[in-house]
Each structure stands twice: as structure tokens, then as C-alpha cells.
PDB file of C-alpha atoms and ligand atoms in Angstrom:
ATOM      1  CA  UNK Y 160      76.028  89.594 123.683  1.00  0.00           C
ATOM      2  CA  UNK Y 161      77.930  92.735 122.407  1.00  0.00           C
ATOM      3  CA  UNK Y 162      76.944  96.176 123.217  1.00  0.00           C
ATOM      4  CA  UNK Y 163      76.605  97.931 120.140  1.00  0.00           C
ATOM      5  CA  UNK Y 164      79.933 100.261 120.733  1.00  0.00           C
ATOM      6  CA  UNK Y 165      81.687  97.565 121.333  1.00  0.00           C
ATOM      7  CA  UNK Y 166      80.438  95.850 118.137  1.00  0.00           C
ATOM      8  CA  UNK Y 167      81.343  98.778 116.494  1.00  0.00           C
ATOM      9  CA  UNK Y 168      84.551  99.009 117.411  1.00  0.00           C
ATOM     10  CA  UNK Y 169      85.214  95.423 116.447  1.00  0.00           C
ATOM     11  CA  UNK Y 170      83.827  95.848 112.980  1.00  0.00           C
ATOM     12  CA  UNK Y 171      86.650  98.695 112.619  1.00  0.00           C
ATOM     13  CA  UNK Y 172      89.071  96.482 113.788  1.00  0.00           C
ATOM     14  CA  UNK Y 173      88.057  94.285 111.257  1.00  0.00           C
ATOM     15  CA  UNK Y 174      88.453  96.728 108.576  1.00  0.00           C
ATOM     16  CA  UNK Y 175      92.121  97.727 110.044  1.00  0.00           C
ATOM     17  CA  UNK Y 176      93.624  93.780 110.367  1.00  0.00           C
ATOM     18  CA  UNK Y 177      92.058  93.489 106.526  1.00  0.00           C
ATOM     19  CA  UNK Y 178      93.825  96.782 105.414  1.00  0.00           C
ATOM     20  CA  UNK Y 179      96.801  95.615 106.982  1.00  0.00           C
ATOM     21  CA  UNK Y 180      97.118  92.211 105.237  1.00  0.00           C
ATOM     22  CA  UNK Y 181      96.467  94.504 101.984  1.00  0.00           C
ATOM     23  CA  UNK Y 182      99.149  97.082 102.792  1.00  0.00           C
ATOM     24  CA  UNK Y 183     101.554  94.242 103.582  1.00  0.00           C
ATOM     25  CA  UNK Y 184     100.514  92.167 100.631  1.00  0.00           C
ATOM     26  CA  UNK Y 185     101.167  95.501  98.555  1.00  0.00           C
ATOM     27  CA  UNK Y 186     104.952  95.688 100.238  1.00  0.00           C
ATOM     28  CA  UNK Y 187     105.471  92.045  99.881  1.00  0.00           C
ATOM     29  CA  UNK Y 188     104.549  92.953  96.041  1.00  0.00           C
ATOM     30  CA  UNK Y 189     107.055  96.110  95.650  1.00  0.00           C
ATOM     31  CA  UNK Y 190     109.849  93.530  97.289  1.00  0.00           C
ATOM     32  CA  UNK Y 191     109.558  90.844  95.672  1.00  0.00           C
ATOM     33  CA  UNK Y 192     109.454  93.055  91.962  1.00  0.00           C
ATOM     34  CA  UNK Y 193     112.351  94.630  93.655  1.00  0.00           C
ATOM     35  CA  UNK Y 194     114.322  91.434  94.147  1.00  0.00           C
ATOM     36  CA  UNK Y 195     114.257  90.642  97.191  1.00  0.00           C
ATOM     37  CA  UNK Y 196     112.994  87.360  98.010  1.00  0.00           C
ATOM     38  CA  UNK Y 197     113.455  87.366 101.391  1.00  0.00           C
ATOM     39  CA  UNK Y 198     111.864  90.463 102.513  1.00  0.00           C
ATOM     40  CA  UNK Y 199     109.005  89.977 100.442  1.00  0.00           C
ATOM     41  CA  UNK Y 200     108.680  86.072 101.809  1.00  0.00           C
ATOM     42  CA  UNK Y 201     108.879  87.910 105.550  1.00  0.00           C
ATOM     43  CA  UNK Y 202     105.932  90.295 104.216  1.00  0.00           C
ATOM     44  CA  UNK Y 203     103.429  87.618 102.044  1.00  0.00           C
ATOM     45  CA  UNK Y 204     103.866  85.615 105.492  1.00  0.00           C
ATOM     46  CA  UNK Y 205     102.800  88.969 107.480  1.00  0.00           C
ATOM     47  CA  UNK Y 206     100.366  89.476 105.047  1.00  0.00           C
ATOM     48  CA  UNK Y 207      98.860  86.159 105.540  1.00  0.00           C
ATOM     49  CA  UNK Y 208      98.918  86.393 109.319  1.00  0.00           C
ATOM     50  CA  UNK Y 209      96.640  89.765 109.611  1.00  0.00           C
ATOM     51  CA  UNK Y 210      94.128  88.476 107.391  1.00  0.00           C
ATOM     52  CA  UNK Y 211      93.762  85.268 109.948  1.00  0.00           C
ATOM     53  CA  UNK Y 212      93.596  88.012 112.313  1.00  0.00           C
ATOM     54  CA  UNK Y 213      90.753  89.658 110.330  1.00  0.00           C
ATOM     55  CA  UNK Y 214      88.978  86.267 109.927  1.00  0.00           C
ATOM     56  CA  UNK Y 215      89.441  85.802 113.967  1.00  0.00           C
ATOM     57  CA  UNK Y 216      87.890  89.116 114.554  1.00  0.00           C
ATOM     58  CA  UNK Y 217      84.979  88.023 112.025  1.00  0.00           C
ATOM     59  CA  UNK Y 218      84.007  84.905 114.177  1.00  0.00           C
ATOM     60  CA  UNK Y 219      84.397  86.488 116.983  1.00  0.00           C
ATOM     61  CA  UNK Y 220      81.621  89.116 116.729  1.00  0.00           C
ATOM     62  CA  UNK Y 221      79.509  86.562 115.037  1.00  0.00           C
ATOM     63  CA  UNK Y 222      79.607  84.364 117.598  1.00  0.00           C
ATOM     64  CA  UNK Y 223      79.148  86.632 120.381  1.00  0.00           C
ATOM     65  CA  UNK Y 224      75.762  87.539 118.717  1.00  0.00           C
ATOM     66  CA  UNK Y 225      76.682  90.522 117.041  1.00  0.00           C
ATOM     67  CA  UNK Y 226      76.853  91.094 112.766  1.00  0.00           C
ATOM     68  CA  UNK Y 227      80.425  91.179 111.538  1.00  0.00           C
ATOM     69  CA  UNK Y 228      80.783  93.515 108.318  1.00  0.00           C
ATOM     70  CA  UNK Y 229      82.975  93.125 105.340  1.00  0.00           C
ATOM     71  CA  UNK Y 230      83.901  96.998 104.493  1.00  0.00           C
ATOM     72  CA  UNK Y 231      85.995  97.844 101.737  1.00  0.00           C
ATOM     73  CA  UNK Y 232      89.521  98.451 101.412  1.00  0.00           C
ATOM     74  CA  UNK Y 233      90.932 101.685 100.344  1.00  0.00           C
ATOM     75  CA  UNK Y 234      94.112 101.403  97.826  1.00  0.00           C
ATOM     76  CA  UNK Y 235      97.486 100.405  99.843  1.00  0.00           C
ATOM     77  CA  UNK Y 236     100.571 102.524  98.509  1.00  0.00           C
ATOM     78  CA  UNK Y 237     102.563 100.779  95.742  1.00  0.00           C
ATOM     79  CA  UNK Y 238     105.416 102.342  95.868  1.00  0.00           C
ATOM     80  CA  UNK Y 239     108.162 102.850  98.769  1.00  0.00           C
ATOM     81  CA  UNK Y 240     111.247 104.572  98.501  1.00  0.00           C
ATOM     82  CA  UNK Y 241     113.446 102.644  99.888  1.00  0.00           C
ATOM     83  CA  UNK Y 242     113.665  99.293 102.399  1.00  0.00           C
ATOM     84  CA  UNK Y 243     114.005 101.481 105.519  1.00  0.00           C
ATOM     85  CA  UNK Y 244     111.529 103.753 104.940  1.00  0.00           C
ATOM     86  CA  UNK Y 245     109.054 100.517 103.893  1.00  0.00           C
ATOM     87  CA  UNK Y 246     109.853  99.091 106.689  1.00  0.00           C
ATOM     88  CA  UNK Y 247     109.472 102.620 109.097  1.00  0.00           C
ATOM     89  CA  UNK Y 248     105.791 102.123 107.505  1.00  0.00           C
ATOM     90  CA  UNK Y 249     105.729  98.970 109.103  1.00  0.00           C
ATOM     91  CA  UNK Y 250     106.454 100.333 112.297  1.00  0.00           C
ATOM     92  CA  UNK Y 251     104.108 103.269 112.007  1.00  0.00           C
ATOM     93  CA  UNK Y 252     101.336 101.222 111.045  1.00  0.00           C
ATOM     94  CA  UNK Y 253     101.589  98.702 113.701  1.00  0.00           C
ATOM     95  CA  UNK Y 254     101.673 101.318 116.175  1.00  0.00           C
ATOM     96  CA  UNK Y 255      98.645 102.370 115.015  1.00  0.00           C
ATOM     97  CA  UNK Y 256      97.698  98.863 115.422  1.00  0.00           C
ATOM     98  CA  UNK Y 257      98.583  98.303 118.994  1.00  0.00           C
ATOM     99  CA  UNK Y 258      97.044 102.099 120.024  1.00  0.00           C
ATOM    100  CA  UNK Y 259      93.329 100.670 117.943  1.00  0.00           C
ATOM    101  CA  UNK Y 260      93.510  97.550 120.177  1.00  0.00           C
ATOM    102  CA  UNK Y 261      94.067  99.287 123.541  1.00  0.00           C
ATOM    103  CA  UNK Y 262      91.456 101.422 122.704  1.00  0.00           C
ATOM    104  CA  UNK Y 263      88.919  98.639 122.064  1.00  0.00           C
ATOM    105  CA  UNK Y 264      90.325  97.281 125.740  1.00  0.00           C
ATOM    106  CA  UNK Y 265      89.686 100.560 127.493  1.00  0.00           C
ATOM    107  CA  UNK Y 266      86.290 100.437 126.247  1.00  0.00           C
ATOM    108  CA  UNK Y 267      85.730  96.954 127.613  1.00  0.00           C
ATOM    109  CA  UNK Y 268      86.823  97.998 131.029  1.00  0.00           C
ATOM    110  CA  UNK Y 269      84.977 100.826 130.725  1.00  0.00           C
ATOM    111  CA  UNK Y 270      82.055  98.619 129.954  1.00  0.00           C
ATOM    112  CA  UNK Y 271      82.919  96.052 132.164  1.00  0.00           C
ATOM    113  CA  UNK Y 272      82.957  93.353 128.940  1.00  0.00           C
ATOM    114  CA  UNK Y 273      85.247  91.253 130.595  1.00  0.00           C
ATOM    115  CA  UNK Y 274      85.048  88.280 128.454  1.00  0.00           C
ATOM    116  CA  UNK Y 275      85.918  90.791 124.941  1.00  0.00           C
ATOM    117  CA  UNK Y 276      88.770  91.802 127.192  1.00  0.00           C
ATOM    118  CA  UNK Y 277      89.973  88.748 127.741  1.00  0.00           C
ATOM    119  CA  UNK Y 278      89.657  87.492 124.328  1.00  0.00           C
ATOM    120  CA  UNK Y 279      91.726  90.598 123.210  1.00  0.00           C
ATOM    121  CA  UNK Y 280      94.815  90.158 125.090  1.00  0.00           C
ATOM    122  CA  UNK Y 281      95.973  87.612 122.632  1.00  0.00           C
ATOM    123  CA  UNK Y 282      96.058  90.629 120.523  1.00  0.00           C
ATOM    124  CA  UNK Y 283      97.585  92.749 122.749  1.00  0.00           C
ATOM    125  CA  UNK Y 284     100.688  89.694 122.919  1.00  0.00           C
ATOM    126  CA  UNK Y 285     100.617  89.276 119.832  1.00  0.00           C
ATOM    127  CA  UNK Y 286     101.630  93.503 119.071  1.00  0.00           C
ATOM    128  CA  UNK Y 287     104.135  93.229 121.175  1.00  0.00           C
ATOM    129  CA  UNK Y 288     105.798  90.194 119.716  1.00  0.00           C
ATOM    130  CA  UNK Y 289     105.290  92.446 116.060  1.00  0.00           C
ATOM    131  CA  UNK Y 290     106.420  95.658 117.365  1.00  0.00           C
ATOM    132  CA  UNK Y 291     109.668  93.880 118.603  1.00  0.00           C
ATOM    133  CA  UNK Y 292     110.150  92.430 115.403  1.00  0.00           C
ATOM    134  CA  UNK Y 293     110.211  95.404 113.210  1.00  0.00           C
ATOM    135  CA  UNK Y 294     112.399  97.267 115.447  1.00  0.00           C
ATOM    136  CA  UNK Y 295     114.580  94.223 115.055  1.00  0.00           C
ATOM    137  CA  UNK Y 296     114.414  94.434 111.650  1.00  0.00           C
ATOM    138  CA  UNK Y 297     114.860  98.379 111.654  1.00  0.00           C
ATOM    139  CA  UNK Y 298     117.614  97.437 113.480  1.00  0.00           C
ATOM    140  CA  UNK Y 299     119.584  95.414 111.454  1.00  0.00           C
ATOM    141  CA  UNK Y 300     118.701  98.193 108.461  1.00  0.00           C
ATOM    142  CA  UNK Y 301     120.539 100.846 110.304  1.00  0.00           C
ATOM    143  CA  UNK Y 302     123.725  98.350 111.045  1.00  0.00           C
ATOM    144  CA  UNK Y 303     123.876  97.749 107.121  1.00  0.00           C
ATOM    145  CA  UNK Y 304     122.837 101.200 105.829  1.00  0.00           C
ATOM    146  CA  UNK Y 305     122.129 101.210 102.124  1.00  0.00           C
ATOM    147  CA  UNK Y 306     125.207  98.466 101.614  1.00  0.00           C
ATOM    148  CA  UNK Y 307     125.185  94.917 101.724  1.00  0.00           C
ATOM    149  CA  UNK Y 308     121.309  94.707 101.055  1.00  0.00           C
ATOM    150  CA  UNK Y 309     121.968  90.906  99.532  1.00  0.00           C
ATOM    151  CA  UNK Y 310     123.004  90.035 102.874  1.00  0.00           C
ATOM    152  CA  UNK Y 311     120.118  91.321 104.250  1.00  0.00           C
ATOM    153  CA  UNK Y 312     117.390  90.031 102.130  1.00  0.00           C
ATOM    154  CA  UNK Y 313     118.855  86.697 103.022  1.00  0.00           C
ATOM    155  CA  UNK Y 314     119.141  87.187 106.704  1.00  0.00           C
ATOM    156  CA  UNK Y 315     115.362  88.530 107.037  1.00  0.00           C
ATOM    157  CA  UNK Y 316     114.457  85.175 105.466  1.00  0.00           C
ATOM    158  CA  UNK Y 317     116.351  82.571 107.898  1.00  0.00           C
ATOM    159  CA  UNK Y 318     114.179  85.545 110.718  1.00  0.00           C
ATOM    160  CA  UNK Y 319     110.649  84.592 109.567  1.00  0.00           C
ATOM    161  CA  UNK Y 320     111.408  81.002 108.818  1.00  0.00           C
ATOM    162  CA  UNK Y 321     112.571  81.059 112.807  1.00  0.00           C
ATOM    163  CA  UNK Y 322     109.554  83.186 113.669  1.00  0.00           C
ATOM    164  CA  UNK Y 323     106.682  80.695 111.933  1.00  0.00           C
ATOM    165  CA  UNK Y 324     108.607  77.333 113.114  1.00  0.00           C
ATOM    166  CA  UNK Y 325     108.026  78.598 116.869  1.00  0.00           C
ATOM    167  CA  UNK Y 326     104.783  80.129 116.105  1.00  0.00           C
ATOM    168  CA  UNK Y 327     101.265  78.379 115.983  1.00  0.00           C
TER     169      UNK Y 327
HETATM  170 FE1  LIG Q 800      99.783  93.460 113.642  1.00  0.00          FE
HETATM  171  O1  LIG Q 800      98.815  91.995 113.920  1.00  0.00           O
HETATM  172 FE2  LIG Q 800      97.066  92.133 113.406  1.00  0.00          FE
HETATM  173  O2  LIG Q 800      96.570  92.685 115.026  1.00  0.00           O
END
């Protein structure tokens, strides 16, 4: 059973995985209207994987006895000013991502809810597989600069093909 801060906490989490599937969805959008199929493929695929990581946080305060809530979403940005800066968003909002997570941890330990703990560090992997990612994409942006952007869009796409054949 969940102590109510913890349940809490989860049910923001919930809102944060679903906001980030939105904001994602919203950059995969601006891409692909952009033309660029292969950063917006690389973003409906992110997309896709934080709302499975909404759903996962769903089930999992169900079944632990608590009540999962479906909030809703505020309005993601629709317009970025450039790749880079899109993808600096990225970053940023993963961040913000991995701090929410260890926060939910420290209140486990705190708690001493070992088995939420445990359950989370899949999470906690999982960031730091996403955080690398970005910054490998960021990467690559600051190698090309503002030229060569075909080459780019197509490179990002052989990256998450790569990334969801070893995944899962
Ligand atoms: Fe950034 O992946 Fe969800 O948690």
C-alpha cells in the first residue's frame, strides 16, 4: 500500500511523463511540417515512449492500492526557433525529468518504501540512457551548425531506428 505522499507524488509524475509525450508529440509536429522526416520520426517515437511511461506509472499506483488520476495537460509550445534550440528543450526538459524522479526516490528512502524504490530505478536507467542521447544529438548539432541539416535529418533517423532495434 502507498502512503499518501508517495501516491501523490506518483500522480504528478503521471501528469509530467503525459506532458512530455505531448510536448514531444508537439516537436515531432513542428519537424515533420518543417521537413524533416527524420527528426520528427526520432520525436513521434519519443513521444510514444513517455506515454508508455505514463501508462506504467498508471498501473503502477493502481496496483499498489492507491487511485491513479488522469489530470489535464496544459498547451505544449508549437513553435521552436530553430533545431538546436528544440532540441536544448529536450535537454532541459528531461533534466527536469530525471531531478522529478530522484525526488520521488529520496522520498522512498526517506519513507523506507523500498519496493516503489525499486520499481523506480528502471526510471532512473532509463534517464540516463535519454539524457545521453540528446547530448548526442546536441552534439552532432554543434559539429554541423546551421549547414548540412539534410544530412542530419537523415542521420538522426538511422540513430532511433538503432536505438528501438536494441530496445524492448
Ligand atoms: Fe524521459 O522518459 Fe519518461 O521518464
Amino acid at each position: 500500500m502507498l502512503s499518501s505522499k508517495i501516491e501523490e507524488l506518483l500522480n504528478t509524475q503521471i501528469e509530467k511523463e503525459g506532458y512530455s509525450s505531448l510536448l514531444y508529440l508537439a516537436m515531432a509536429s513542428w519537424a515533420e511540417a518543417q521537413g524533416y522526416p527524420g527528426i520528427s520520426q526520432w520525436l513521434y517515437a519519443q513521444a510514444d515512449e513517455e506515454k508508455m511511461h505514463m501508462h506504467e506509472f498508471i498501473h503502477y499506483v493502481n496496483d499498489r492500492g492507491g487511485k491513479a488520476v488522469i489530470p489535464g495537460f496544459k498547451k505544449p509550445p508549437a513553435e521552436y526557433n530553430s533545431i538546436t534550440q528544440m532540441f536544448d528543450d529536450v535537454m532541459s526538459h528531461e533534466q527536469f525529468i530525471s531531478a522529478s524522479i530522484n525526488d520521488i526516490v529520496a522520498l522512498c528512502v526517506e519513507e523506507k518504501e523500498y519496493t516503489t524504490q525499486n520499481w523506480l530505478q528502471g526510471f532512473v536507467a532509463e534517464q540516463i540512457e535519454e539524457e545521453a542521447s540528446v547530448q548526442e544529438i546536441l552534439d552532432k548539432l554543434k559539429l554541423v551548425g546551421d549547414h548540412n541539416m539534410y544530412m542530419f535529418d537523415r542521420d538522426i533517423m538511422s540513430m532511433r531506428t538503432t536505438d528501438s532495434d536494441t530496445k524492448e
